[in-house]
Tab-separated table of C-alpha atoms in Angstrom:
chain	number	residue	atom	x	y	z
A	18	MET	CA	-54.070	50.817	-12.761
A	19	PRO	CA	-53.902	48.200	-12.113
A	20	LEU	CA	-51.058	46.234	-10.113
A	21	ILE	CA	-48.391	44.793	-11.851
A	22	PRO	CA	-47.237	41.692	-9.979
A	23	GLU	CA	-43.308	41.730	-8.358
A	24	GLU	CA	-40.837	38.897	-9.514
A	25	PRO	CA	-39.573	37.209	-7.194
A	26	GLN	CA	-35.907	37.197	-5.743
A	27	ILE	CA	-33.620	34.765	-4.651
A	28	HIS	CA	-31.505	35.980	-2.427
A	29	GLU	CA	-27.697	34.454	-1.396
A	30	SER	CA	-28.988	33.126	2.030
A	31	ALA	CA	-31.477	30.848	0.227
A	32	GLN	CA	-28.528	29.194	-1.419
A	33	GLY	CA	-28.576	26.754	2.089
A	34	PRO	CA	-25.826	26.987	5.137
A	35	ARG	CA	-21.918	27.670	4.082
A	36	VAL	CA	-20.013	24.390	6.253
A	37	THR	CA	-17.419	26.311	8.061
A	38	PRO	CA	-14.172	24.174	9.000
A	39	ALA	CA	-13.342	23.619	12.630
A	40	SER	CA	-10.560	24.636	14.256
A	41	GLY	CA	-7.623	23.125	15.205
A	42	ARG	CA	-5.442	19.823	14.607
A	43	THR	CA	-7.169	18.079	11.535
A	44	ALA	CA	-5.241	14.346	11.522
A	45	PRO	CA	-5.511	12.915	7.957
A	46	THR	CA	-7.855	9.812	7.547
A	47	PRO	CA	-5.952	6.436	7.741
A	48	ARG	CA	-6.258	4.346	4.547
A	49	PRO	CA	-7.209	0.640	5.992
A	50	VAL	CA	-6.898	-2.259	3.074
A	51	PRO	CA	-9.928	-1.992	1.561
A	52	GLY	CA	-12.749	-4.760	2.396
A	53	PRO	CA	-14.404	-6.239	5.001
A	54	ARG	CA	-13.627	-7.697	7.871
A	55	PRO	CA	-14.910	-10.100	10.624
A	56	ALA	CA	-16.834	-8.954	12.897
A	57	ALA	CA	-15.101	-9.506	16.360
A	58	PRO	CA	-15.784	-8.107	20.686
A	59	PRO	CA	-15.517	-4.244	21.060
A	60	ARG	CA	-12.539	-3.309	23.091
A	61	PRO	CA	-13.146	-1.952	26.450
A	62	GLY	CA	-15.658	0.543	27.591
A	63	ARG	CA	-16.180	1.192	23.010
A	64	PRO	CA	-19.115	-0.534	22.190
A	65	GLY	CA	-18.807	-2.150	18.285
A	66	PRO	CA	-21.053	-1.683	15.600
A	67	HIS	CA	-22.089	-4.773	13.631
A	68	ARG	CA	-20.079	-5.946	10.850
A	69	PRO	CA	-20.564	-8.279	8.133
A	70	THR	CA	-18.780	-11.167	7.279
A	71	PRO	CA	-17.047	-11.210	4.158
A	72	PRO	CA	-18.014	-13.330	1.590
A	73	VAL	CA	-16.368	-16.463	0.448
A	74	GLN	CA	-13.805	-15.927	-2.508
A	75	ARG	CA	-14.692	-17.855	-5.425
A	76	ALA	CA	-12.381	-18.304	-8.566
A	77	SER	CA	-12.040	-16.575	-11.935
A	78	HIS	CA	-13.960	-18.663	-14.519
A	79	ASP	CA	-11.230	-17.794	-16.707
A	80	THR	CA	-9.348	-20.220	-14.868
A	81	ALA	CA	-11.245	-22.503	-14.315
A	82	ALA	CA	-11.867	-22.972	-18.003
A	83	ALA	CA	-8.732	-22.517	-19.313
A	84	LYS	CA	-7.600	-25.069	-21.703
A	85	PRO	CA	-3.677	-26.944	-20.967
A	86	GLY	CA	-0.778	-26.189	-22.876
A	87	PRO	CA	1.177	-28.063	-25.018
A	88	SER	CA	2.976	-30.798	-22.676
A	89	GLY	CA	6.470	-29.970	-21.570
A	90	PRO	CA	8.243	-28.594	-18.598
A	91	ALA	CA	6.214	-26.261	-16.666
A	92	ALA	CA	6.577	-22.902	-16.202
A	93	PRO	CA	7.914	-21.789	-12.907
A	94	ALA	CA	5.921	-19.318	-10.631
A	95	SER	CA	6.285	-16.651	-9.866
A	96	PRO	CA	8.577	-15.430	-7.124
A	97	VAL	CA	6.117	-14.130	-4.212
A	98	ALA	CA	8.189	-12.033	-1.911
A	99	ALA	CA	9.200	-13.061	1.071
A	100	SER	CA	7.396	-9.244	3.464
A	101	VAL	CA	5.103	-7.141	2.273
A	102	THR	CA	6.218	-3.350	2.969
A	103	PRO	CA	3.845	-2.266	5.368
A	104	GLN	CA	1.777	1.520	3.836
A	105	ILE	CA	3.114	4.063	6.379
A	106	GLN	CA	1.329	7.122	7.149
A	107	LEU	CA	1.892	10.433	9.007
A	108	ILE	CA	-0.469	11.980	11.438
A	109	PRO	CA	1.230	15.527	12.806
A	110	ALA	CA	0.670	15.835	16.849
A	111	SER	CA	2.227	17.704	19.342
A	112	VAL	CA	3.790	14.773	22.201
A	113	ASP	CA	0.237	15.935	24.911
A	114	GLY	CA	-1.186	15.353	21.646
A	115	ALA	CA	0.070	12.298	19.751
A	116	LEU	CA	-2.111	9.759	22.335
A	117	ASP	CA	-5.443	11.022	21.238
A	118	ALA	CA	-4.400	11.191	17.910
A	119	ALA	CA	-4.046	7.850	17.555
A	120	GLU	CA	-6.892	6.861	19.492
A	121	GLU	CA	-8.569	9.040	16.382
A	122	ALA	CA	-7.048	6.709	14.222
A	123	VAL	CA	-7.576	3.606	15.142
A	124	ASP	CA	-11.806	4.763	15.274
A	125	LEU	CA	-11.553	5.298	12.044
A	126	LEU	CA	-9.676	2.091	11.418
A	127	LEU	CA	-12.706	0.353	13.035
A	128	GLU	CA	-15.622	2.647	11.975
A	129	SER	CA	-14.389	1.391	7.870
A	130	GLY	CA	-14.416	-2.060	8.856
A	131	ARG	CA	-11.332	-3.357	10.593
A	132	ALA	CA	-11.119	-6.316	13.436
A	133	PRO	CA	-10.099	-4.875	16.462
A	134	GLY	CA	-7.614	-7.704	16.948
A	135	ASP	CA	-5.972	-6.379	13.571
A	136	VAL	CA	-4.342	-2.928	15.499
A	137	LEU	CA	-1.633	-3.300	17.204
A	138	VAL	CA	-1.019	0.949	19.805
A	139	ILE	CA	2.216	1.018	20.815
A	140	THR	CA	3.067	4.484	23.387
A	141	THR	CA	6.562	6.116	23.681
A	142	GLY	CA	6.380	8.026	26.599
A	143	GLU	CA	3.695	7.249	29.471
A	144	GLN	CA	1.403	4.525	29.115
A	145	HIS	CA	-2.377	3.759	27.478
A	146	PRO	CA	-4.970	4.601	30.414
A	147	TRP	CA	-5.911	1.047	28.932
A	148	ALA	CA	-2.580	-0.349	29.470
A	149	ALA	CA	-1.984	-0.094	32.526
A	150	HIS	CA	-6.048	-1.179	33.954
A	151	GLU	CA	-4.813	-4.756	32.505
A	152	LEU	CA	-1.254	-3.959	33.787
A	153	SER	CA	-3.029	-3.689	37.503
A	154	PHE	CA	-3.989	-6.969	37.447
A	155	GLY	CA	-0.922	-8.790	36.513
A	156	GLU	CA	1.921	-9.728	33.559
A	157	ALA	CA	0.131	-12.835	32.278
A	158	SER	CA	-3.309	-11.451	32.239
A	159	TYR	CA	-1.952	-8.821	30.042
A	160	TRP	CA	-0.525	-10.554	27.673
A	161	ALA	CA	-3.091	-13.295	27.116
A	162	GLN	CA	-5.132	-10.752	26.254
A	163	HIS	CA	-3.058	-10.188	23.223
A	164	ASP	CA	-2.684	-13.869	22.888
A	165	ALA	CA	-6.471	-14.050	22.563
A	166	GLY	CA	-6.129	-11.361	19.596
A	167	ASP	CA	-9.663	-10.456	19.493
A	168	ASP	CA	-9.114	-6.768	20.633
A	169	VAL	CA	-7.104	-3.929	19.912
A	170	PHE	CA	-3.425	-3.964	21.663
A	171	TYR	CA	-1.514	-1.402	23.843
A	172	ALA	CA	2.142	-1.772	24.675
A	173	ASP	CA	4.224	0.945	25.758
A	174	ALA	CA	7.305	0.850	23.549
A	175	SER	CA	9.463	-1.247	26.413
A	176	VAL	CA	7.574	-4.682	25.909
A	177	ALA	CA	6.081	-3.997	22.186
A	178	SER	CA	9.188	-6.715	21.060
A	179	ARG	CA	7.096	-8.950	22.860
A	180	ALA	CA	4.033	-7.813	20.700
A	181	THR	CA	3.922	-10.623	17.529
A	182	THR	CA	2.929	-8.748	14.387
A	183	ARG	CA	-0.405	-7.393	13.516
A	184	PRO	CA	-2.273	-6.411	10.072
A	185	VAL	CA	-1.807	-2.193	11.566
A	186	VAL	CA	0.451	-0.868	14.072
A	187	VAL	CA	-0.264	2.740	15.027
A	188	VAL	CA	2.679	4.392	17.153
A	189	ALA	CA	1.592	7.555	19.665
A	190	VAL	CA	4.792	9.369	19.401
A	191	ASN	CA	3.838	11.121	23.238
A	192	GLY	CA	7.182	11.494	24.873
A	193	GLY	CA	10.231	9.979	26.390
A	194	PRO	CA	13.910	9.970	25.540
A	195	ALA	CA	14.609	10.053	21.537
A	196	ALA	CA	16.808	6.881	21.773
A	197	VAL	CA	12.712	4.704	22.721
A	198	ALA	CA	11.365	6.906	19.847
A	199	ALA	CA	13.839	5.578	18.064
A	200	THR	CA	14.135	1.976	18.764
A	201	ALA	CA	9.784	2.104	18.663
A	202	LEU	CA	8.999	3.421	15.235
A	203	PRO	CA	11.465	0.754	13.788
A	204	LEU	CA	10.427	-2.179	15.729
A	205	ALA	CA	6.649	-0.625	14.748
A	206	HIS	CA	7.987	-0.829	11.303
A	207	ALA	CA	8.530	-4.541	10.782
A	208	ARG	CA	5.303	-5.821	13.087
A	209	ALA	CA	3.447	-3.622	11.256
A	210	GLY	CA	1.828	-6.612	8.615
A	211	ALA	CA	-0.370	-4.054	6.110
A	212	LEU	CA	-0.151	0.190	7.243
A	213	LEU	CA	1.734	1.574	10.166
A	214	ILE	CA	0.516	4.898	11.348
A	215	VAL	CA	2.682	7.191	13.533
A	216	CYS	CA	1.548	10.247	15.602
A	217	GLY	CA	3.521	12.172	16.666
A	218	ASP	CA	6.449	15.387	15.506
A	219	PRO	CA	6.982	14.261	11.248
A	220	GLN	CA	10.364	15.744	12.273
A	221	GLN	CA	11.667	13.686	14.905
A	222	ILE	CA	9.952	10.945	12.949
A	223	ASN	CA	11.041	11.641	9.400
A	224	SER	CA	14.584	11.282	10.998
A	225	VAL	CA	13.939	7.640	12.344
A	226	LEU	CA	11.968	6.278	8.886
A	227	GLY	CA	13.177	8.725	6.689
A	228	ALA	CA	12.155	11.296	4.199
A	229	GLY	CA	9.994	8.902	2.251
A	230	VAL	CA	6.994	9.008	5.481
């Protein structure tokens, strides 16, 4: 008798591997302001990816071709807000993990196109190792790097009031007295031009910045 060929069978295993979510704490991706940023020197010890320079913005053709209206008093210009309220993002983290969460947030910001000089990091507890290292050379050298504005700057909450406004401020609530966090968070909110990222205990942060965080 002639043999009848068997029909091929498709097994579930041929559908490809399944991705298993990583265990442990996951930090929501910070949402930096979109758009390319100019290239800047990398942070100490971290190679920085090449970033293209932003394109030159050109005037809209509609604006250029607009016809003048009838003669008369000019319409009042639309009011411009004196200050822009920054977007606030909370990354839940323990006291021991807040600094690591802040570092991850900074890495994501740089990978998304943010220039290092756009970012200020404030710690409420133990100093960031970079700040401790730079301060060992003296405060003059330390603050000179802040004034240069070409790299991520790390500051303890006790001296953060001296820092100037930057587009993004990241706060690591990594310990210290509760009064320090209560002072540092409003200060960071005032220093953030577009985005404030806070890494720490959500209940503590909400009690300071409000339930809208």
